[in-house]
């Protein structure tokens, strides 16, 4: 572009008429040569040559040494002193050192408005400086400076835009944009930075591709790069930290060398200095973290409050992890946590090694003490170093609920005492951490306990059944023995009295298949007589009334009963005479 402009202006110099004048001069030693020039003031345009064209110089020594400049406007003492082409200089010393076509390199199409604006520009083209001292030492091209001393010391930086007093004051970088008092003030070779706001990126020297928007945002940054700071004091103390993003008043304000952090919200991560790879979203989120890494916090004041922890996750207002590698959801006022489906725990047999069946069961479960309790939320918040502002105190009282569970210290004591394999107790890892219980871990020992109970129950049931059968058999034997004993007592009594009333004989045949005969003797004095047949479990199967007296018998068909052992009893006048056993076979 510079070569194109030089060729264009050189062509104009070559083709312009030499003899035409139309010049206006007023002042001692004011120039008179060239064409269509206007020179007003002492020494204004004094050295103008015959190829000088369409220049306007107003002021002491304005364009004094320019010989071949064209299309220039110089207003002010010593403006465009050495000349130029298509330049506008307004203000004492503006574009004072600018070179024209009479030199090897040319300063063209520059605009300087203000005392010493573009004062030392030699060869830079297409620059605009508005404000005293703006682009004062410039030799670069296509820069825009608007404000007192904006881009003041820029030497060869290009494509910069500075708006505001002292903005990009020391700049030599390229493609920077500064908007605000002292924004990018100390920049030397940093490039592609954008600073908006007073003192934004004030100390930057070589840092590049940073964006700062807000009062004193990225104020201390010198060599950090790829940072974005939005908000007053955002990343205020950052020096060399890179790849950070801060949005909010004082967000990441203390960060110095931490990298790859993201903080959004009022004072989010405002204490972080060297911590890296953290994410905070919400007012005061991760506010206390200074050197911790890999933390994530979402919500007001979420994140660790005491100590520098790492790899924590906090979700919800005042969700407070108390040890590294913890995940915390919600605060002490939360009464329900849930979702559409149950929580899934990683459990893949492909990655489980050294599997053992050493889980404690019934003995462990029997050692536990289930209790009900009420949580003192005020004490919990005091322990966590947070104010109990998550809910109104009156509302807190309304939400007090009695809960059931275990005391973690008691469970831990059981495990230590017995040596049971159990990992359901979350013991404190530091003085600021607290006890916790993983209730899901109790499922495994409970399953083991149920299995043990089931095995024991089956064995006990089998034993009970065997004992029941034995008792029934013994009961029948007792009944038979008692019946026989009673019969013998009755017979003996009758014998003694010389009066035998009844006598029962064994059935014949026995065992039997199709039919058997039960014989007995009944005295004439016997009133009622009945043969009753029982199964071994005491159930009455048949009741046969006997009407005859003397030597009598009754017959029993095998088809009336199922194969098995039976008892038959003779009962006379309501008394058992005797009981005997018979067997029916197939």
Coordinates of N, CA and C in Angstrom, one line a residue, residues 404-481:
X404 N -33.8 -40.8 60.7 CA -33.3 -42.0 61.3 C -32.0 -42.4 60.6
X405 N -31.1 -43.1 61.3 CA -29.9 -43.5 60.7 C -28.9 -44.1 61.7
X406 N -27.6 -43.9 61.5 CA -26.6 -44.3 62.4 C -25.7 -43.1 62.8
X407 N -25.0 -43.3 63.9 CA -23.9 -42.3 64.2 C -22.6 -42.8 63.7
X408 N -22.0 -42.0 62.8 CA -20.8 -42.4 62.1 C -19.7 -42.9 63.0
X409 N -19.5 -42.2 64.1 CA -18.4 -42.6 65.0 C -18.7 -44.0 65.6
X410 N -19.9 -44.3 65.8 CA -20.2 -45.6 66.4 C -20.0 -46.7 65.4
X411 N -20.4 -46.5 64.1 CA -20.1 -47.4 63.1 C -18.6 -47.6 62.9
X412 N -17.9 -46.6 62.9 CA -16.5 -46.6 62.8 C -15.8 -47.5 63.9
X413 N -16.3 -47.3 65.1 CA -15.8 -48.0 66.3 C -16.1 -49.5 66.1
X414 N -17.3 -49.9 65.6 CA -17.6 -51.3 65.4 C -16.6 -51.9 64.3
X415 N -16.4 -51.2 63.3 CA -15.5 -51.7 62.2 C -14.1 -51.8 62.8
X416 N -13.6 -50.9 63.5 CA -12.2 -51.0 64.1 C -12.1 -52.1 65.1
X417 N -13.2 -52.3 65.9 CA -13.1 -53.3 66.9 C -13.2 -54.7 66.4
X418 N -14.0 -54.9 65.4 CA -14.2 -56.2 64.9 C -13.4 -56.6 63.6
X419 N -12.9 -55.6 62.9 CA -12.1 -55.8 61.7 C -13.0 -56.2 60.5
X420 N -14.3 -55.8 60.6 CA -15.2 -56.1 59.5 C -14.7 -55.3 58.2
X421 N -14.9 -55.9 57.1 CA -14.6 -55.2 55.8 C -15.8 -54.3 55.5
X422 N -15.7 -53.0 55.7 CA -16.8 -52.1 55.4 C -16.2 -50.7 55.2
X423 N -16.8 -50.0 54.1 CA -16.3 -48.7 53.8 C -17.4 -47.7 53.7
X424 N -18.4 -47.8 54.6 CA -19.5 -46.9 54.6 C -19.3 -45.7 55.4
X425 N -18.2 -45.6 56.1 CA -17.9 -44.4 57.0 C -17.0 -43.5 56.3
X426 N -17.4 -42.2 56.1 CA -16.6 -41.2 55.5 C -15.9 -40.4 56.6
X427 N -14.7 -40.8 57.0 CA -14.0 -40.2 58.1 C -13.4 -38.9 57.7
X428 N -13.2 -37.9 58.6 CA -12.6 -36.6 58.3 C -11.2 -36.8 57.8
X429 N -10.8 -35.9 56.8 CA -9.5 -36.0 56.3 C -8.6 -34.8 56.8
X430 N -9.3 -33.9 57.5 CA -8.5 -32.7 58.1 C -9.4 -32.2 59.2
X431 N -8.9 -31.2 59.9 CA -9.6 -30.6 61.0 C -10.8 -29.8 60.6
X432 N -11.0 -29.5 59.4 CA -12.2 -28.8 58.9 C -13.2 -29.7 58.3
X433 N -12.9 -31.0 58.2 CA -13.7 -32.0 57.6 C -14.6 -32.6 58.7
X434 N -15.7 -33.3 58.3 CA -16.6 -33.9 59.2 C -16.9 -35.3 58.9
X435 N -17.5 -36.0 59.8 CA -17.9 -37.4 59.5 C -19.1 -37.5 58.6
X436 N -19.2 -38.6 57.9 CA -20.3 -38.8 57.0 C -20.5 -40.3 56.9
X437 N -21.7 -40.7 56.4 CA -22.0 -42.1 56.2 C -22.5 -42.3 54.8
X438 N -22.0 -43.4 54.1 CA -22.5 -43.7 52.8 C -23.5 -44.9 53.0
X439 N -24.8 -44.5 53.1 CA -25.8 -45.5 53.4 C -25.9 -46.6 52.3
X440 N -25.6 -46.2 51.1 CA -25.7 -47.2 50.1 C -24.8 -48.4 50.3
X441 N -23.6 -48.2 51.1 CA -22.7 -49.2 51.4 C -23.3 -50.3 52.3
X442 N -24.4 -49.9 53.0 CA -25.0 -50.9 53.9 C -25.8 -52.0 53.2
X443 N -26.0 -51.8 51.9 CA -26.8 -52.8 51.2 C -26.1 -54.1 51.1
X444 N -24.8 -54.1 50.9 CA -24.0 -55.3 50.7 C -24.0 -56.1 52.0
X445 N -23.6 -55.6 53.2 CA -23.7 -56.4 54.4 C -25.1 -56.8 54.8
X446 N -26.1 -56.0 54.4 CA -27.5 -56.4 54.7 C -27.9 -57.6 53.8
X447 N -27.5 -57.6 52.6 CA -27.7 -58.8 51.7 C -27.1 -60.0 52.3
X448 N -25.8 -59.8 52.7 CA -25.1 -60.9 53.3 C -25.8 -61.4 54.6
X449 N -26.3 -60.5 55.4 CA -27.0 -60.9 56.6 C -28.3 -61.7 56.2
X450 N -29.0 -61.2 55.2 CA -30.3 -61.9 54.8 C -29.9 -63.3 54.3
X451 N -28.9 -63.4 53.5 CA -28.5 -64.7 53.1 C -28.1 -65.7 54.2
X452 N -27.4 -65.2 55.2 CA -27.1 -66.0 56.4 C -28.4 -66.4 57.1
X453 N -29.3 -65.4 57.3 CA -30.6 -65.7 57.9 C -31.3 -66.8 57.2
X454 N -31.3 -66.6 55.8 CA -32.0 -67.6 55.0 C -31.5 -69.0 55.2
X455 N -30.2 -69.1 55.1 CA -29.5 -70.4 55.3 C -29.8 -71.0 56.7
X456 N -29.7 -70.1 57.7 CA -30.0 -70.6 59.1 C -31.5 -70.9 59.2
X457 N -32.4 -70.2 58.6 CA -33.8 -70.5 58.7 C -34.1 -71.8 58.1
X458 N -33.5 -72.1 56.9 CA -33.8 -73.4 56.3 C -33.3 -74.6 57.2
X459 N -32.1 -74.4 57.8 CA -31.6 -75.5 58.7 C -32.5 -75.6 59.9
X460 N -33.0 -74.4 60.4 CA -33.8 -74.5 61.6 C -35.2 -75.1 61.3
X461 N -35.7 -74.7 60.1 CA -37.0 -75.3 59.7 C -37.0 -76.8 59.5
X462 N -35.9 -77.2 58.9 CA -35.7 -78.7 58.7 C -35.6 -79.4 60.1
X463 N -34.9 -78.7 61.0 CA -34.8 -79.3 62.3 C -36.1 -79.3 63.1
X464 N -36.9 -78.2 62.9 CA -38.2 -78.1 63.5 C -39.1 -79.2 63.0
X465 N -39.1 -79.4 61.7 CA -40.0 -80.5 61.1 C -39.6 -81.8 61.6
X466 N -38.3 -82.1 61.7 CA -37.9 -83.4 62.2 C -38.3 -83.6 63.7
X467 N -38.2 -82.5 64.5 CA -38.6 -82.5 65.9 C -40.1 -82.7 66.0
X468 N -40.8 -82.1 65.1 CA -42.3 -82.2 65.1 C -42.7 -83.6 64.9
X469 N -42.1 -84.2 63.9 CA -42.5 -85.6 63.6 C -42.2 -86.5 64.7
X470 N -41.0 -86.3 65.3 CA -40.6 -87.1 66.5 C -41.6 -86.9 67.6
X471 N -42.0 -85.7 67.9 CA -42.9 -85.4 69.0 C -44.3 -86.1 68.7
X472 N -44.7 -86.0 67.4 CA -46.0 -86.6 67.1 C -46.0 -88.1 67.3
X473 N -44.8 -88.7 66.8 CA -44.7 -90.2 67.0 C -44.7 -90.5 68.5
X474 N -43.9 -89.7 69.3 CA -43.9 -90.0 70.7 C -45.2 -89.8 71.4
X475 N -46.0 -88.8 70.9 CA -47.3 -88.5 71.4 C -48.2 -89.7 71.2
X476 N -48.2 -90.3 70.0 CA -49.0 -91.4 69.7 C -48.6 -92.6 70.5
X477 N -47.3 -92.8 70.6 CA -46.8 -93.9 71.5 C -47.3 -93.7 72.9
X478 N -47.2 -92.5 73.4 CA -47.7 -92.2 74.7 C -49.2 -92.5 74.9
X479 N -50.0 -92.1 73.8 CA -51.4 -92.4 73.9 C -51.7 -93.9 73.9
X480 N -50.9 -94.6 73.0 CA -51.1 -96.1 72.9 C -50.7 -96.7 74.3
X481 N -49.6 -96.3 74.8 CA -49.2 -96.8 76.1 C -50.2 -96.5 77.2

